[in-house]
mmCIF file of C-alpha atoms in Angstrom:
data_model
loop_
_atom_site.group_PDB
_atom_site.id
_atom_site.type_symbol
_atom_site.label_atom_id
_atom_site.label_comp_id
_atom_site.label_asym_id
_atom_site.label_seq_id
_atom_site.Cartn_x
_atom_site.Cartn_y
_atom_site.Cartn_z
ATOM 1 C CA MET A 15 -48.800 -3.484 -43.779
ATOM 2 C CA SER A 16 -48.889 -4.869 -40.269
ATOM 3 C CA GLU A 17 -45.170 -5.728 -40.531
ATOM 4 C CA HIS A 18 -44.381 -2.087 -41.237
ATOM 5 C CA ILE A 19 -46.323 -0.959 -38.188
ATOM 6 C CA GLN A 20 -44.592 -3.486 -35.934
ATOM 7 C CA LEU A 21 -41.182 -2.398 -37.202
ATOM 8 C CA SER A 22 -42.001 1.229 -36.504
ATOM 9 C CA ILE A 23 -43.108 0.427 -32.991
ATOM 10 C CA ALA A 24 -39.884 -1.501 -32.329
ATOM 11 C CA LEU A 25 -37.784 1.403 -33.602
ATOM 12 C CA CYS A 26 -39.773 3.787 -31.461
ATOM 13 C CA ARG A 27 -39.201 1.640 -28.383
ATOM 14 C CA ILE A 28 -35.454 1.531 -29.045
ATOM 15 C CA GLY A 29 -35.358 5.274 -29.661
ATOM 16 C CA PHE A 30 -37.373 5.958 -26.514
ATOM 17 C CA TYR A 31 -35.172 3.661 -24.438
ATOM 18 C CA THR A 32 -31.993 5.319 -25.764
ATOM 19 C CA CYS A 33 -33.413 8.782 -25.124
ATOM 20 C CA LEU A 34 -34.609 7.800 -21.639
ATOM 21 C CA GLN A 35 -31.227 6.297 -20.840
ATOM 22 C CA LYS A 36 -29.446 9.494 -21.893
ATOM 23 C CA LEU A 37 -31.828 11.677 -19.897
ATOM 24 C CA CYS A 38 -32.233 9.618 -16.754
ATOM 25 C CA CYS A 39 -29.314 7.309 -16.350
ATOM 26 C CA LYS A 40 -25.799 8.237 -15.423
ATOM 27 C CA ALA A 41 -23.286 7.890 -18.159
ATOM 28 C CA PRO A 42 -20.272 5.734 -17.507
ATOM 29 C CA PRO A 43 -17.654 7.601 -15.518
ATOM 30 C CA PRO A 44 -15.006 9.367 -17.556
ATOM 31 C CA PRO A 45 -11.788 7.407 -17.892
ATOM 32 C CA ARG A 46 -9.236 8.131 -15.213
ATOM 33 C CA PRO A 47 -6.081 9.755 -16.458
ATOM 34 C CA GLU A 48 -2.930 7.697 -16.591
ATOM 35 C CA TYR A 49 0.285 8.945 -15.018
ATOM 36 C CA ASP A 50 3.897 8.059 -15.629
ATOM 37 C CA VAL A 51 5.452 7.463 -12.237
ATOM 38 C CA VAL A 52 8.992 6.308 -11.630
ATOM 39 C CA CYS A 53 9.682 3.962 -8.692
ATOM 40 C CA ILE A 54 13.179 4.114 -7.226
ATOM 41 C CA GLY A 55 14.984 2.977 -4.103
ATOM 42 C CA LEU A 56 17.933 0.915 -2.994
ATOM 43 C CA SER A 57 18.099 -2.866 -3.343
ATOM 44 C CA GLY A 58 16.109 -4.717 -0.731
ATOM 45 C CA ALA A 59 13.704 -1.857 -0.107
ATOM 46 C CA GLY A 60 10.772 -3.897 -1.434
ATOM 47 C CA LYS A 61 9.922 -2.071 -4.672
ATOM 48 C CA THR A 62 9.183 -5.222 -6.661
ATOM 49 C CA SER A 63 7.189 -6.861 -3.873
ATOM 50 C CA LEU A 64 5.035 -3.792 -3.220
ATOM 51 C CA LEU A 65 4.308 -3.150 -6.881
ATOM 52 C CA SER A 66 3.584 -6.828 -7.545
ATOM 53 C CA ARG A 67 1.123 -6.983 -4.666
ATOM 54 C CA LEU A 68 -0.404 -3.653 -5.669
ATOM 55 C CA CYS A 69 -1.064 -5.075 -9.145
ATOM 56 C CA ASN A 70 -2.583 -8.207 -7.553
ATOM 57 C CA GLU A 71 0.265 -10.388 -8.715
ATOM 58 C CA ILE A 72 1.416 -13.181 -6.458
ATOM 59 C CA SER A 73 4.540 -11.981 -4.701
ATOM 60 C CA ASP A 74 5.331 -15.176 -2.820
ATOM 61 C CA GLY A 75 8.776 -16.164 -3.940
ATOM 62 C CA THR A 76 9.588 -12.762 -5.429
ATOM 63 C CA ILE A 77 13.255 -12.809 -6.228
ATOM 64 C CA PRO A 78 15.057 -9.569 -5.385
ATOM 65 C CA THR A 79 16.139 -7.587 -8.405
ATOM 66 C CA THR A 80 19.878 -7.966 -8.735
ATOM 67 C CA GLY A 81 22.298 -5.543 -10.265
ATOM 68 C CA ALA A 82 20.103 -2.498 -9.657
ATOM 69 C CA GLU A 83 22.839 -0.739 -7.713
ATOM 70 C CA THR A 84 25.322 -1.084 -10.559
ATOM 71 C CA ILE A 85 22.950 0.695 -12.945
ATOM 72 C CA LYS A 86 21.993 3.473 -10.519
ATOM 73 C CA LYS A 87 23.897 5.956 -12.669
ATOM 74 C CA TYR A 88 21.340 5.261 -15.431
ATOM 75 C CA TRP A 89 18.276 5.924 -13.271
ATOM 76 C CA SER A 90 17.944 9.433 -14.660
ATOM 77 C CA ARG A 91 17.207 8.021 -18.123
ATOM 78 C CA TYR A 92 13.918 6.763 -16.722
ATOM 79 C CA TYR A 93 13.023 10.148 -15.233
ATOM 80 C CA GLN A 94 12.121 11.828 -18.521
ATOM 81 C CA GLY A 95 8.375 12.242 -18.852
ATOM 82 C CA SER A 96 7.675 11.185 -15.264
ATOM 83 C CA GLN A 97 4.845 12.947 -13.512
ATOM 84 C CA GLY A 98 5.501 11.588 -10.048
ATOM 85 C CA VAL A 99 8.027 9.627 -8.007
ATOM 86 C CA VAL A 100 7.637 6.684 -5.657
ATOM 87 C CA PHE A 101 10.706 6.273 -3.466
ATOM 88 C CA VAL A 102 10.772 3.038 -1.461
ATOM 89 C CA LEU A 103 13.109 2.651 1.492
ATOM 90 C CA ASN A 104 13.714 -0.192 3.902
ATOM 91 C CA SER A 105 12.745 1.214 7.301
ATOM 92 C CA ALA A 106 14.438 -1.760 9.005
ATOM 93 C CA ALA A 107 17.785 -1.235 7.246
ATOM 94 C CA SER A 108 21.119 -0.724 8.968
ATOM 95 C CA ASP A 109 22.286 2.806 9.738
ATOM 96 C CA GLU A 110 24.671 2.632 6.766
ATOM 97 C CA GLU A 111 21.883 1.600 4.378
ATOM 98 C CA MET A 112 19.559 4.255 5.811
ATOM 99 C CA GLU A 113 22.212 6.895 5.174
ATOM 100 C CA ALA A 114 22.656 5.672 1.586
ATOM 101 C CA SER A 115 18.885 5.722 1.095
ATOM 102 C CA ARG A 116 18.666 9.225 2.583
ATOM 103 C CA SER A 117 21.380 10.406 0.219
ATOM 104 C CA GLU A 118 19.605 8.907 -2.817
ATOM 105 C CA LEU A 119 16.296 10.454 -1.817
ATOM 106 C CA HIS A 120 17.872 13.902 -1.460
ATOM 107 C CA LEU A 121 19.578 13.505 -4.850
ATOM 108 C CA ALA A 122 16.238 12.593 -6.415
ATOM 109 C CA LEU A 123 14.475 15.519 -4.716
ATOM 110 C CA GLN A 124 17.074 17.870 -6.217
ATOM 111 C CA HIS A 125 17.252 16.282 -9.668
ATOM 112 C CA PRO A 126 16.177 18.784 -12.373
ATOM 113 C CA GLN A 127 13.653 16.356 -13.886
ATOM 114 C CA LEU A 128 12.127 15.385 -10.532
ATOM 115 C CA CYS A 129 12.402 18.414 -8.243
ATOM 116 C CA THR A 130 8.952 19.791 -9.132
ATOM 117 C CA LEU A 131 7.180 16.424 -9.083
ATOM 118 C CA PRO A 132 5.135 15.008 -6.209
ATOM 119 C CA PHE A 133 6.895 12.281 -4.224
ATOM 120 C CA LEU A 134 5.414 9.288 -2.431
ATOM 121 C CA ILE A 135 8.009 8.065 0.044
ATOM 122 C CA LEU A 136 7.236 4.584 1.344
ATOM 123 C CA ALA A 137 8.957 3.497 4.540
ATOM 124 C CA ASN A 138 8.607 -0.208 3.824
ATOM 125 C CA HIS A 139 9.011 -3.248 6.086
ATOM 126 C CA GLN A 140 7.106 -1.602 8.938
ATOM 127 C CA ASP A 141 6.196 -5.110 10.139
ATOM 128 C CA SER A 142 9.836 -5.807 11.017
ATOM 129 C CA PRO A 143 10.791 -5.472 14.705
ATOM 130 C CA ALA A 144 13.807 -3.362 13.648
ATOM 131 C CA ALA A 145 11.711 -0.924 11.608
ATOM 132 C CA ARG A 146 11.959 2.767 12.336
ATOM 133 C CA SER A 147 8.613 4.501 12.767
ATOM 134 C CA VAL A 148 7.362 6.920 10.134
ATOM 135 C CA SER A 149 8.140 9.874 12.419
ATOM 136 C CA GLU A 150 11.684 8.548 12.983
ATOM 137 C CA VAL A 151 12.160 8.196 9.220
ATOM 138 C CA GLN A 152 10.845 11.721 8.659
ATOM 139 C CA LYS A 153 13.274 13.118 11.201
ATOM 140 C CA TYR A 154 16.234 11.004 10.016
ATOM 141 C CA PHE A 155 15.650 11.887 6.366
ATOM 142 C CA GLU A 156 15.256 15.566 7.273
ATOM 143 C CA LEU A 157 11.984 15.832 5.390
ATOM 144 C CA GLN A 158 10.352 18.600 7.424
ATOM 145 C CA PRO A 159 12.489 21.410 5.895
ATOM 146 C CA LEU A 160 11.412 20.170 2.462
ATOM 147 C CA ASN A 161 7.812 21.240 3.071
ATOM 148 C CA ARG A 162 8.479 24.584 1.419
ATOM 149 C CA GLY A 163 7.790 24.194 -2.285
ATOM 150 C CA LYS A 164 7.802 20.385 -2.266
ATOM 151 C CA ARG A 165 4.833 18.067 -2.446
ATOM 152 C CA TRP A 166 5.500 14.759 -0.770
ATOM 153 C CA ILE A 167 3.793 12.085 1.248
ATOM 154 C CA LEU A 168 5.562 9.790 3.693
ATOM 155 C CA ALA A 169 3.795 6.573 4.597
ATOM 156 C CA GLY A 170 4.708 3.387 6.400
ATOM 157 C CA THR A 171 4.069 0.234 4.396
ATOM 158 C CA THR A 172 4.273 -3.509 4.439
ATOM 159 C CA THR A 173 3.212 -6.118 1.916
ATOM 160 C CA ASN A 174 0.958 -7.510 4.651
ATOM 161 C CA ASN A 175 -1.228 -4.381 4.590
ATOM 162 C CA MET A 176 -1.960 -3.555 0.975
ATOM 163 C CA GLU A 177 -4.925 -1.383 1.922
ATOM 164 C CA ALA A 178 -2.489 1.123 3.447
ATOM 165 C CA VAL A 179 -0.349 0.949 0.295
ATOM 166 C CA ARG A 180 -3.404 1.607 -1.888
ATOM 167 C CA GLU A 181 -4.340 4.563 0.320
ATOM 168 C CA SER A 182 -0.824 5.980 -0.089
ATOM 169 C CA PHE A 183 -1.074 5.666 -3.863
ATOM 170 C CA SER A 184 -4.507 7.331 -3.756
ATOM 171 C CA GLN A 185 -2.902 10.274 -1.959
ATOM 172 C CA LEU A 186 -0.222 10.433 -4.656
ATOM 173 C CA ILE A 187 -2.929 10.412 -7.343
ATOM 174 C CA SER A 188 -4.580 13.339 -5.546
ATOM 175 C CA LEU A 189 -1.308 15.265 -5.736
ATOM 176 C CA LEU A 190 -0.980 14.397 -9.423
ATOM 177 C CA GLU A 191 -4.543 15.535 -10.125
ATOM 178 C CA GLU A 192 -3.953 18.707 -8.113
ATOM 179 C CA LYS A 193 -1.000 19.498 -10.341
ATOM 180 C CA GLU A 194 -3.238 19.169 -13.406
ATOM 181 C CA VAL A 195 -5.747 21.595 -11.925
ATOM 182 C CA LEU A 196 -3.107 24.023 -10.682
ATOM 183 C CA PRO A 197 -0.262 23.804 -13.202
ATOM 184 C CA SER A 198 1.510 26.911 -11.893
ATOM 185 C CA ARG A 199 1.831 25.555 -8.347
ATOM 186 C CA ILE A 200 5.123 23.936 -7.438
#
């Protein structure tokens, strides 16, 4: 009989602990939603390096992706189902490359599958002496007129300051979450 009493007490303690935990302790946070985001930009912009560092992968010795320009016409196949866009540009590029990057960004901003999505525009290589400032990039890319009806963030980045990159992605996540709360807003 004493075994039965001890078993009951143990079950009571477990039940009490479980009940107390539910009443007093915070539950684990709800899982964060996942988003499908497409990352585009011209060769040499630093897409692979930034994303590798962001995912805590070692980016020393990252080999530039080759052949990306020849498959640019297929980029739109990756757009389907995207909820946001990360556009990486080389802020230290030549005038010709900056013009090509500007053209690609404007095409993406007008693309039917992307035009309503939030954009994170990363002016990469800000640690280069030839880098254009974020305000110069904004002016050169004519981003100010896009404020009407577009949701975008422009940030300067470098692989040497991943905290700034993480902050930029946090801002993009805020835009993505805002869209979920306000689905009618464009």
